Coordinates of C-alpha atoms and ligand atoms in Angstrom, one line a residue:
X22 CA 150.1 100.9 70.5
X23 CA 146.3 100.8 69.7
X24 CA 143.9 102.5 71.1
X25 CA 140.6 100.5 71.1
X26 CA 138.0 102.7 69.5
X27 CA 135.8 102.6 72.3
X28 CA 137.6 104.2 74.7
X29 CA 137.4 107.5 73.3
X30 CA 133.9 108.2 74.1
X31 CA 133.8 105.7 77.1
X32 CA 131.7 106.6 80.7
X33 CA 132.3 104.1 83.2
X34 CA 130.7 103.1 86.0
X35 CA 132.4 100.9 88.5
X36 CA 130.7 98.0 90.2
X37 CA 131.3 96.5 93.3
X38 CA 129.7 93.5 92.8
X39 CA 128.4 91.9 96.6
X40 CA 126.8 95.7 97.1
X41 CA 124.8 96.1 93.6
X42 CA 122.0 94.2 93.1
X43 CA 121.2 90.8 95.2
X44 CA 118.2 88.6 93.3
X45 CA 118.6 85.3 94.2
X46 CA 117.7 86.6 97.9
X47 CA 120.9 85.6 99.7
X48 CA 121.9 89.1 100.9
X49 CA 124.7 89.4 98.5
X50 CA 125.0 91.0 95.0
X51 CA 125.3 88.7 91.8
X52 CA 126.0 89.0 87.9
X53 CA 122.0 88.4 87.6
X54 CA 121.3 91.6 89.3
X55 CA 124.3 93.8 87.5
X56 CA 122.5 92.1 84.0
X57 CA 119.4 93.5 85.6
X58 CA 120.5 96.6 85.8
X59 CA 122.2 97.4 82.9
X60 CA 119.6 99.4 81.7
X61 CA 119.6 101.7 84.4
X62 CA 123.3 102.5 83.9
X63 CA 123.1 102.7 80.1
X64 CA 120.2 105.6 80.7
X65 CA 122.8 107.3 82.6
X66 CA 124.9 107.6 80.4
X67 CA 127.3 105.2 80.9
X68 CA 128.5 103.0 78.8
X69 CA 131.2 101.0 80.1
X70 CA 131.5 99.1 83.1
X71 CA 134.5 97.9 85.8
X72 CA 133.4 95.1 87.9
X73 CA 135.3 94.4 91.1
X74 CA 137.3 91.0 91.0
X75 CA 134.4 87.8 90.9
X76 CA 136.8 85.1 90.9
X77 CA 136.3 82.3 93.5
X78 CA 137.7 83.7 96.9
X79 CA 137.3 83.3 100.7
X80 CA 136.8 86.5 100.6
X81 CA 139.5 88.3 103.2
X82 CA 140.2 91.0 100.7
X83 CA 136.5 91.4 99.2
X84 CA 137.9 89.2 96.3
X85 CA 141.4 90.6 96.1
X86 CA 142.6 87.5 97.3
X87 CA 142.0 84.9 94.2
X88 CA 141.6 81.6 94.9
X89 CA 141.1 80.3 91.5
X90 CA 141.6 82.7 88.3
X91 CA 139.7 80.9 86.0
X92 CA 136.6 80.1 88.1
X93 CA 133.8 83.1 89.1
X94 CA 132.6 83.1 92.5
X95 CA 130.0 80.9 93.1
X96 CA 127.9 83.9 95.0
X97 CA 128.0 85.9 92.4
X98 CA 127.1 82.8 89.1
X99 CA 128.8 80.9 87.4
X100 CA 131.2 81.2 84.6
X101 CA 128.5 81.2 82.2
X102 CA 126.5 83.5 83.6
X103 CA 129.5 86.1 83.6
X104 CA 129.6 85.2 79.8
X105 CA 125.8 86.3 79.9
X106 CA 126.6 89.2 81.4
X107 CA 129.4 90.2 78.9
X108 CA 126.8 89.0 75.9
X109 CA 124.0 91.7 77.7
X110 CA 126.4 94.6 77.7
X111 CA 127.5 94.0 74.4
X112 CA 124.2 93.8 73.4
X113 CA 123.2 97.3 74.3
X114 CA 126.9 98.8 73.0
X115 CA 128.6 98.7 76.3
X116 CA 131.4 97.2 77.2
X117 CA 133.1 95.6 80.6
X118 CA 136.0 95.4 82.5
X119 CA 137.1 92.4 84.6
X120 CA 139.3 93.2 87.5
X121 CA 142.8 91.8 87.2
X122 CA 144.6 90.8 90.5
X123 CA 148.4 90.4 88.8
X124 CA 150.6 91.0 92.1
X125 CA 149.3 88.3 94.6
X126 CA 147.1 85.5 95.4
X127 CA 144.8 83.9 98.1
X128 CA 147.3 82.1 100.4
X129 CA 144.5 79.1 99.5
X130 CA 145.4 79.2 95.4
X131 CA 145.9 76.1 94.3
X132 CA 149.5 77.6 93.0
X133 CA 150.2 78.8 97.0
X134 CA 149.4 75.3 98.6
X135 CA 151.7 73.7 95.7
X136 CA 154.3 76.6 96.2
X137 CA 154.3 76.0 100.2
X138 CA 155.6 72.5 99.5
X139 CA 158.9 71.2 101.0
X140 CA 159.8 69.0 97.4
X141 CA 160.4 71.0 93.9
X142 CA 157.5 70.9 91.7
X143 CA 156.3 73.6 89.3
X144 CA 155.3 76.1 91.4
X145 CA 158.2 76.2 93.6
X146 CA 159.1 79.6 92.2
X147 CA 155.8 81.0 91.9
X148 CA 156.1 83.2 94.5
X149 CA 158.7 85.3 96.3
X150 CA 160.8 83.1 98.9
X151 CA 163.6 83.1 100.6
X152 CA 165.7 80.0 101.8
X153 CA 165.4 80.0 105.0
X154 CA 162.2 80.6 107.4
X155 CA 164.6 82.5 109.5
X156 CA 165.4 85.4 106.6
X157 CA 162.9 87.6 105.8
X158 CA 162.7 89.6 102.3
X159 CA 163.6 93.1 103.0
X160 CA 161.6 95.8 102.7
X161 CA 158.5 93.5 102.3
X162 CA 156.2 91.4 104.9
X163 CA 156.0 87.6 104.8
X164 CA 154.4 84.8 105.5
X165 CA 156.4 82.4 107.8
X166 CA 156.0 79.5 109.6
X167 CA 152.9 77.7 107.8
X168 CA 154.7 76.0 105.2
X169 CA 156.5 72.7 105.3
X170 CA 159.0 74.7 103.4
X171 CA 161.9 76.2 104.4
X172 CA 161.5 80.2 103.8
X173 CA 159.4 83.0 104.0
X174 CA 157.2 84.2 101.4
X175 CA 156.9 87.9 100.7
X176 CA 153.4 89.1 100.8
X177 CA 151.9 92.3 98.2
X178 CA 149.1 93.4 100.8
X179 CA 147.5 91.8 103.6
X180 CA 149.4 89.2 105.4
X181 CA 147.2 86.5 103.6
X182 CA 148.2 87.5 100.2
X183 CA 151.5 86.0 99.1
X184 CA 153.3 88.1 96.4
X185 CA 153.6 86.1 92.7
X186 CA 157.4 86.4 92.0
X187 CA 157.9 87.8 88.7
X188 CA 161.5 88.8 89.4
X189 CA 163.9 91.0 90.6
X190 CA 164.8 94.3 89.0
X191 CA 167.9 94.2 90.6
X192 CA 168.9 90.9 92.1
X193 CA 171.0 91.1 95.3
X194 CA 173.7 88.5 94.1
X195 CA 174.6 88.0 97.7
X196 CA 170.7 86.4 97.9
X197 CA 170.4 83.6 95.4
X198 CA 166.5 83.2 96.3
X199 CA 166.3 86.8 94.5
X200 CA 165.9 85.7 90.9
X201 CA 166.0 87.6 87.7
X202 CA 162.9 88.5 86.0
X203 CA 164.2 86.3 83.0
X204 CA 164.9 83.2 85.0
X205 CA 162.5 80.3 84.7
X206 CA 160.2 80.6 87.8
X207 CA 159.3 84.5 86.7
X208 CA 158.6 83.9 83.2
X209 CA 156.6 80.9 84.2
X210 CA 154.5 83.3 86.3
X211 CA 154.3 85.8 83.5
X212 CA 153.2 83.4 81.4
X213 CA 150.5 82.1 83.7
X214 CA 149.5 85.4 83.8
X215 CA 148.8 86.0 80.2
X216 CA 146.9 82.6 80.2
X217 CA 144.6 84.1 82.6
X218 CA 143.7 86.9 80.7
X219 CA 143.7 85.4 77.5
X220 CA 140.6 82.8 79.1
X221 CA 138.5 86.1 79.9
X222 CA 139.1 87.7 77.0
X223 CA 138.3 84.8 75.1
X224 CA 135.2 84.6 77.0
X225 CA 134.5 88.1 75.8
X226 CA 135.6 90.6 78.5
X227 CA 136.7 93.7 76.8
X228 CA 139.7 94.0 78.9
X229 CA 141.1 94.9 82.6
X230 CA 141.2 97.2 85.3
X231 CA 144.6 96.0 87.0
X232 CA 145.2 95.7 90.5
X233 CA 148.7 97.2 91.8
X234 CA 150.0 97.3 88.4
X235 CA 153.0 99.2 89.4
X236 CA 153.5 96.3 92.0
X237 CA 154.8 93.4 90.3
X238 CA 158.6 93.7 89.9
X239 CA 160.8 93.7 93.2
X240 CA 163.5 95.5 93.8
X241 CA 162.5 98.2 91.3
X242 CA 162.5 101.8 92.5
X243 CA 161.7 103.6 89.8
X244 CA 159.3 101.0 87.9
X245 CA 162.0 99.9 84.7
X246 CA 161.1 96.1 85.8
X247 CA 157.6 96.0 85.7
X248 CA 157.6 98.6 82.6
X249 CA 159.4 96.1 81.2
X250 CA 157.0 93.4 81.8
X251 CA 153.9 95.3 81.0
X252 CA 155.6 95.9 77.4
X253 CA 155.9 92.4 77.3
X254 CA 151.9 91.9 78.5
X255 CA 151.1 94.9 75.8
X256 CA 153.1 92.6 72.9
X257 CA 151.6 89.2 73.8
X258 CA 147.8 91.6 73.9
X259 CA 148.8 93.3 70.0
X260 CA 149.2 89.9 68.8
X261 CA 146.3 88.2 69.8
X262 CA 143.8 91.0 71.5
X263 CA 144.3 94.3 69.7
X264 CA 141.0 95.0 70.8
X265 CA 141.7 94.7 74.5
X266 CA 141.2 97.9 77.2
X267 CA 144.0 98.1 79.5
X268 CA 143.7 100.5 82.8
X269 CA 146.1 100.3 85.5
X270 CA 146.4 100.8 89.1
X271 CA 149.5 102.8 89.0
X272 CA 148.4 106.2 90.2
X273 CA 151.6 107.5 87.8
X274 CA 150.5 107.8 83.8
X275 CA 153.9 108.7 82.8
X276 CA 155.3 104.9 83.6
X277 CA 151.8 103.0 83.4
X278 CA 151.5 104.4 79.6
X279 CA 154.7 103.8 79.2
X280 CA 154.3 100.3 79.7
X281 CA 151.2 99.7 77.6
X282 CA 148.0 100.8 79.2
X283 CA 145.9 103.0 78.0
X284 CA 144.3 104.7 80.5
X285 CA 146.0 105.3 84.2
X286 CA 143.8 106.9 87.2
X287 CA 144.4 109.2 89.3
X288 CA 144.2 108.6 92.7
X289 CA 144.0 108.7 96.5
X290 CA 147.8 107.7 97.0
X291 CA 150.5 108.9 95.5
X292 CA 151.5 112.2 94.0
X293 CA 148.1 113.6 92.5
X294 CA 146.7 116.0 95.1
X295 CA 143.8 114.3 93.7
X296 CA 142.3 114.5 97.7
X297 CA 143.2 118.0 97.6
X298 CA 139.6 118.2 95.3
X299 CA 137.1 116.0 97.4
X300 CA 138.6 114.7 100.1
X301 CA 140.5 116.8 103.4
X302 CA 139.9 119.0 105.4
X303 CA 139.0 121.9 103.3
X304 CA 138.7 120.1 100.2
X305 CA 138.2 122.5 97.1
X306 CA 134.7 121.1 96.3
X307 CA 133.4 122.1 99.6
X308 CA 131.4 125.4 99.8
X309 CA 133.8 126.6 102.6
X310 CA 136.0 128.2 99.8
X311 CA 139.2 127.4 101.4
X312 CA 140.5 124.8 99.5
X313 CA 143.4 124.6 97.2
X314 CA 143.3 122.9 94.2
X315 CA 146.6 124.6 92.5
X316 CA 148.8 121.7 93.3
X317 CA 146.5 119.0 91.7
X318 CA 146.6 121.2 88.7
X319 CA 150.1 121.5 88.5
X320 CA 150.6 117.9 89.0
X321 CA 147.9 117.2 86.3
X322 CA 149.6 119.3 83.5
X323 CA 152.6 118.1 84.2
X324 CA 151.0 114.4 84.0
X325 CA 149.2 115.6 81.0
X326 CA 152.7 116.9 79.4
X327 CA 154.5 113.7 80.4
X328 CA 151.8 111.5 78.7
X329 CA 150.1 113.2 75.8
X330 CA 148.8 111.3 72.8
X331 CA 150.2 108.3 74.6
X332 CA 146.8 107.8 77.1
X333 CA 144.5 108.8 79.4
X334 CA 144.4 110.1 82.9
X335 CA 141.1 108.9 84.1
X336 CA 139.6 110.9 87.8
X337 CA 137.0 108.8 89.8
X338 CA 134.0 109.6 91.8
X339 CA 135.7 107.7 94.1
X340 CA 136.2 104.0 94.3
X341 CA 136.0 100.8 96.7
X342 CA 139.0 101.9 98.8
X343 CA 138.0 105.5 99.8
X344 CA 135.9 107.4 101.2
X345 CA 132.3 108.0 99.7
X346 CA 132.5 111.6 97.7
X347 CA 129.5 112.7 99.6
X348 CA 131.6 112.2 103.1
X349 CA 133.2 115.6 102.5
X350 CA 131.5 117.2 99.8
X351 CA 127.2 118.3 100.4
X352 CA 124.0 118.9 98.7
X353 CA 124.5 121.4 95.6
X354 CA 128.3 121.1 95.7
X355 CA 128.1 117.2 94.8
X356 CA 126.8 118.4 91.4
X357 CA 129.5 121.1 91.2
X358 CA 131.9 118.2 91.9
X359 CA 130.6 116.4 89.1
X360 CA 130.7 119.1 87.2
X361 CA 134.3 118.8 87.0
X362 CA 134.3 115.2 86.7
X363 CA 132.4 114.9 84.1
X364 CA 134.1 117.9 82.1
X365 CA 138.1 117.1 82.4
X366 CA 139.9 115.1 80.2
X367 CA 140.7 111.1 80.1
X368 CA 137.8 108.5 80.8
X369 CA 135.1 109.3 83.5
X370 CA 134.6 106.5 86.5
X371 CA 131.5 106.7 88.5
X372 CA 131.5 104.7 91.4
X373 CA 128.3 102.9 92.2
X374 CA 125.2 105.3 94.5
X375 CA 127.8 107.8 94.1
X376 CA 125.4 109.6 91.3
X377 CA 122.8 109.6 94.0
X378 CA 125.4 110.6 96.7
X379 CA 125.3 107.7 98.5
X380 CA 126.4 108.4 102.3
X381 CA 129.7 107.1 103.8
X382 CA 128.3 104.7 106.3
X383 CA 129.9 105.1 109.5
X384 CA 131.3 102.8 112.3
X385 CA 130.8 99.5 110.5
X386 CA 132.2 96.6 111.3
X387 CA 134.7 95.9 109.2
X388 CA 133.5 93.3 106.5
X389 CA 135.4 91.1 103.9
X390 CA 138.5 93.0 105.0
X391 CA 137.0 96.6 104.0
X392 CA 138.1 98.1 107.2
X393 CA 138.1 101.6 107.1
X394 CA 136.6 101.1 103.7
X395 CA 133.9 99.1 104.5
X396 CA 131.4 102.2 105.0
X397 CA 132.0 103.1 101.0
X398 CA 130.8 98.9 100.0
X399 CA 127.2 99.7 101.5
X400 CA 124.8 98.0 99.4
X401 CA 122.9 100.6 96.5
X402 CA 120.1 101.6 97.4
X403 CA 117.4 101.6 94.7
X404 CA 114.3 102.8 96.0
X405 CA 111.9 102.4 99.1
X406 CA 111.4 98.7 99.5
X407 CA 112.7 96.5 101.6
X408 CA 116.7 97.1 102.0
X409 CA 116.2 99.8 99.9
X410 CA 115.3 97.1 96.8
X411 CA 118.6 95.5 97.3
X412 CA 117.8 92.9 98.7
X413 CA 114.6 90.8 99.9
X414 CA 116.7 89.0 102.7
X415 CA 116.7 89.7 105.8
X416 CA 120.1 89.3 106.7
X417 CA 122.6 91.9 104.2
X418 CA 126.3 90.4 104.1
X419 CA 127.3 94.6 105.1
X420 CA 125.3 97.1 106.7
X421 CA 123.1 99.6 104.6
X422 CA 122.8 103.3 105.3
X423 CA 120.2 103.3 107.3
X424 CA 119.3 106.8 107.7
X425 CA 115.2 108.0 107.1
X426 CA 116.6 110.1 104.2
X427 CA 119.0 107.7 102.5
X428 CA 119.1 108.7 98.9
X429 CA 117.5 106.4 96.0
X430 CA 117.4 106.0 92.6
X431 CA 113.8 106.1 92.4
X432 CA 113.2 109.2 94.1
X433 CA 115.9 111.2 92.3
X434 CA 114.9 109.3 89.0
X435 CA 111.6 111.3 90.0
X436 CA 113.0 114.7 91.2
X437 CA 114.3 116.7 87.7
X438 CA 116.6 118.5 90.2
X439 CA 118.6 115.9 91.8
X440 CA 122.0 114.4 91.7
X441 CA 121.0 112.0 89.2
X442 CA 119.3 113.7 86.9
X443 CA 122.3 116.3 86.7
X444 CA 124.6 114.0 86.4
X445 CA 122.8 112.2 83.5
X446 CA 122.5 116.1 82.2
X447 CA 126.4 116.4 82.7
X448 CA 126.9 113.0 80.7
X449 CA 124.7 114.0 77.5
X450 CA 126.4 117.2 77.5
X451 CA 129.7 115.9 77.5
X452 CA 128.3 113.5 74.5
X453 CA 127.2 116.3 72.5
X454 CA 130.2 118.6 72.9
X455 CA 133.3 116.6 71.7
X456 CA 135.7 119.3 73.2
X457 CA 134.4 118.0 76.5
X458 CA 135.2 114.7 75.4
X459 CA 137.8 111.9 76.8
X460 CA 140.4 112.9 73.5
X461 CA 140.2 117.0 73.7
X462 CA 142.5 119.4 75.2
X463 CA 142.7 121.1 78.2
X464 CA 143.6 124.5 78.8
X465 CA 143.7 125.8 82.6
X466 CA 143.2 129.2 83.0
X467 CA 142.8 129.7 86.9
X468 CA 143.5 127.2 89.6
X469 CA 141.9 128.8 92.6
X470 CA 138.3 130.0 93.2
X471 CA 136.7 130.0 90.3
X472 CA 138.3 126.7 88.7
X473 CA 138.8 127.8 84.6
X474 CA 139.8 125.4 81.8
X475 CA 139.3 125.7 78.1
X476 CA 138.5 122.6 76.5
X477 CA 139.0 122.1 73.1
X478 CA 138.5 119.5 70.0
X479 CA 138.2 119.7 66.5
X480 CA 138.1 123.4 66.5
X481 CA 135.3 123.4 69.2
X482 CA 136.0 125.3 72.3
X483 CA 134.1 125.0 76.0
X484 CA 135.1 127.6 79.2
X485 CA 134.5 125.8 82.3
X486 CA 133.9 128.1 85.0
X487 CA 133.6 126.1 88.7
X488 CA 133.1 128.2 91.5
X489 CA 131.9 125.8 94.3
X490 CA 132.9 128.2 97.6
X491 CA 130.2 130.1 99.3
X492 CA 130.9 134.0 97.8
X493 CA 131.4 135.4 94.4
X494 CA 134.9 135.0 92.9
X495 CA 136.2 136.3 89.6
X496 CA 139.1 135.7 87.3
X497 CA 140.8 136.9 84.2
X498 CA 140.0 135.3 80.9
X499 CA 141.9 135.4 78.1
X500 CA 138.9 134.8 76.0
X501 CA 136.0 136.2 75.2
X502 CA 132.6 134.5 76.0
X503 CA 130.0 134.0 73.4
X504 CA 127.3 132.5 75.5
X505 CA 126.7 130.2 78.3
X506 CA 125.3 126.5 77.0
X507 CA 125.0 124.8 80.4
X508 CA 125.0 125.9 84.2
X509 CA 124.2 125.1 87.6
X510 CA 123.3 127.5 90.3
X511 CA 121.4 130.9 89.9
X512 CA 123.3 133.3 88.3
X513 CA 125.2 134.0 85.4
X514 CA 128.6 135.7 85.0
X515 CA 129.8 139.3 85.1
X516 CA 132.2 140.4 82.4
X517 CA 134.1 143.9 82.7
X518 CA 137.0 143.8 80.3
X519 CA 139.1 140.2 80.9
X520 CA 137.6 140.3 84.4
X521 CA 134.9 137.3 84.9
X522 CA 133.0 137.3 87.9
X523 CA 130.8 134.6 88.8
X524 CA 128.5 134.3 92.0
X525 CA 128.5 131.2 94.4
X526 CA 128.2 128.1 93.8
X527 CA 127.4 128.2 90.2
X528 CA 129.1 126.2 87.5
X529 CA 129.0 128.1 83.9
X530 CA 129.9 126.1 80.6
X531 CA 130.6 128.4 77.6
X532 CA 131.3 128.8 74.2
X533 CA 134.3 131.2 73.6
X534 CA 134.4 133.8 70.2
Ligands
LIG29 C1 144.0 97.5 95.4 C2 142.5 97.3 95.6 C3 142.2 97.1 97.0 C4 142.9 95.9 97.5 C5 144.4 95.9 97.2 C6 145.1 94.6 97.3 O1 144.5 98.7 96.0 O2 141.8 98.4 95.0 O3 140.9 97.0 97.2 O4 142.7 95.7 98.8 O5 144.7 96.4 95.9 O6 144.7 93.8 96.2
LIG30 CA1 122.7 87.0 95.5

């Protein structure tokens, strides 16, 4: 498989697009205002961008329920103004991800309405039905009762978003609506699929951050099926899209890379302890110190084992479905946290006002079916105009963090000690040092307070030391520091023999002899 070039060096920033930047005055976010603000994220550091799905919608699932593939939503432009986006990024080097819902649609899709019919036609096996209104697919909800059709249709998420049939793994031959994934209606859908992709690419998207990736197959416990299919997806994208960035939403790199993608994040379900780090109780970025961040590590080697040379393992800030970092994490130890982001392995995601710890707003509403996660969509807040410069409406589509001392991007842009500017610092140093880089290796050489890894590419070699708890912790190292090129906190370590002692909340980066 090919790697596009790109991605080795590649900082993302993740964009959800109704919260960024609103300039038409209409309260929501458009492509106009991400265009406007691509300078802003290429100064950062970033250079790579995942936008949250823009396709034409009503909007139930903030745009995870696609009412037309082909078409953007007409609050955020038109398709020509996406292509105008694409042409601005590229323009300054960057590159951008569209967000590619594969599993399910909008129960108003064109396909759905044509699907729900009670005479065969094309998209009669579109979806997942059974034969009869009265049998529902196992295991699975469904929509039943709506359709002039006699059956249920299996929905992927919320009860508004039928599930595309792309086949059973293993077909239960007692149930003849279960089909196989190389029957007719689920190639069809596969096919369809490819189409979709092939329109944006052709427009000049540089690939996809994909929705549910492991989702797609039924009947597939250990993901064979839908491996299977995203082979198939990574064939059809060799031939005519070499080029093409895949990233899934799969949450397990050792079966997404299998099938094809490149890069695979970790996340907030399944098995990554990736919330032991920023987001329990006692997370391990807090400054209580009673975190535990030994079971993410041993996940993550074992991950890295599973998958190396193969792909990436990319860790987020955070994303649209979780809470805001700075819910759980405070003050000096957000830049600790990003400390570590910024310094492991596998492509970097920040997720939008997350570099200038945007707030968790809390007790919203919920809003475009965010729910729980609606308090993490709050619109960005750029500096100390109206709606924070997000908008000159009066009327936002969500609620901003309305607190006196909200963060901005103006006033950190100002202040050489805040979030921002460390984690623009963070970014440039990763840039220089290529051990720190998305390609080099990682070596872990203590899992609890301090956090140690060795980095290492190309014969150069950087010690990250991570001590975000209140008191001084040390560790033994196997190595022996030269000096220390970067740091955060006060102090510097204490070395007696392989003994490393470094005070509170301090992160050291080093060289090793
Ligand atoms: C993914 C998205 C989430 C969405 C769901 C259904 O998990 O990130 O926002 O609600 O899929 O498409
Ligand atoms: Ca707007």
């Amino acid at each position: 498989m090919h790697q596009p070039k790109w991605l080795d060096t590649a900082v993302f920033y993740e964009i959800y697009p109704q919260s960024f930047n609103d300039t038409n005055g209409d309260g929501i976010g458009d492509f106009e205002g991400v265009i406007e603000k691509l300078d802003y994220i290429k100064k950062l550091g970033c250079d790579a961008l995942w936008i949250n799905p823009c396709f034409e919608s009503p909007f139930m699932d903030a745009g995870y329920d696609v009412s037309d593939y082909l078409k953007t939503a007409p609050r955020y432009g038109t398709n020509d103004d996406l292509k105008r986006l694409f042409d601005e990024a590229h323009k300054r080097g960057m590159h951008v991800l569209l967000d590619l819902v594969p599993g399910h649609t909008s129960v108003e899709h064109e396909w759905f309405k044509q699907s729900a019919r009670a005479e065969q036609n094309e998209y009669t096996n579109r979806y997942v039905w059974t034969d009869s209104v009265w049998e529902s697919p196992e295991g699975m909800g469904c929509i039943r009762g709506i359709s002039d059709r006699d059956g249920s249709c299996a929905v992927n998420f919320f009860s508004h978003q039928p599930a595309l049939n792309y086949g059973f793994y293993k077909p239960d031959p007692s149930k003849k609506w279960q089909q196989s994934m190389d029957a007719e209606g689920p190639r069809a859908t596969l096919e369809a699929l490819k189409d979709v992709m092939r329109f944006w690419l052709r427009a000049g998207c540089d690939g996809f951050r994909v929705d549910m990736a492991g989702s797609l197959v039924k009947n597939d416990p250990d993901g064979e099926g839908t491996i299977a299919l995203w082979q198939n997806v990574r064939a059809f994208l060799d031939a005519e899209f070499p080029e093409a960035a895949m990233i899934s939403e799969w949450g397990e790199p050792d079966k997404s890379l299998r099938g094809g993608f490149h890069m695979d994040f970790l996340l907030h379900f399944g098995p990554s302890h990736y919330n032991d780090l920023f987001r329990c109780e006692e997370s391990f970025f807090s400054e209580s110190g009673k975190g535990d961040a030994s079971k993410f590590v041993e996940k993550y080697v074992e991950n890295l084992e599973k998958t190396d040379g193969k792909g990436l393992i990319c860790i987020p800030s955070g994303n649209h479905d979780m809470d805001r970092l700075a819910r759980s994490i405070h003050g000096e130890n957000l830049k600790i946290a990003f400390a570590f982001l910024l310094s492991m392995p596998g492509a970097p995601f920040i997720y939008y006002g997350d570099e200038i710890g945007m707030r968790y707003v809390e007790g919203l509403t919920s809003v475009e079916g965010g729910y729980g996660r609606t308090g993490s969509r709050s619109p960005m807040q750029w500096d100390d105009s109206k709606n924070a410069g997000f908008s000159s409406d009066d009327t936002l589509y969500v609620k901003q963090d309305e607190a006196e001392d909200r963060p901005t991007v103006k006033a950190q842009l100002a202040d050489n000690m805040s979030l921002l500017n460390e984690v623009k610092r963070l970014i440039k140093l990763r840039r220089e040092n290529k051990a720190l880089g998305n390609l080099g290796g990682i070596e872990f050489l203590n899992a609890g307070y301090p956090l140690a890894y060795l980095r290492s590419a190309e014969g150069e070699r950087v010690l990250v030391i991570i001590n975000p708890s209140d008191s001084e912790r040390e560790f033994t190292c196997k190595y022996e520091i030269d000096r220390v090129i970067y740091s955060i906190g006060k102090g510097t370590y204490i070395a007696v023999g392989n003994k490393v002692t470094v005070p509170p909340r301090t992160v050291l980066f080093c060289t090793v002899k």
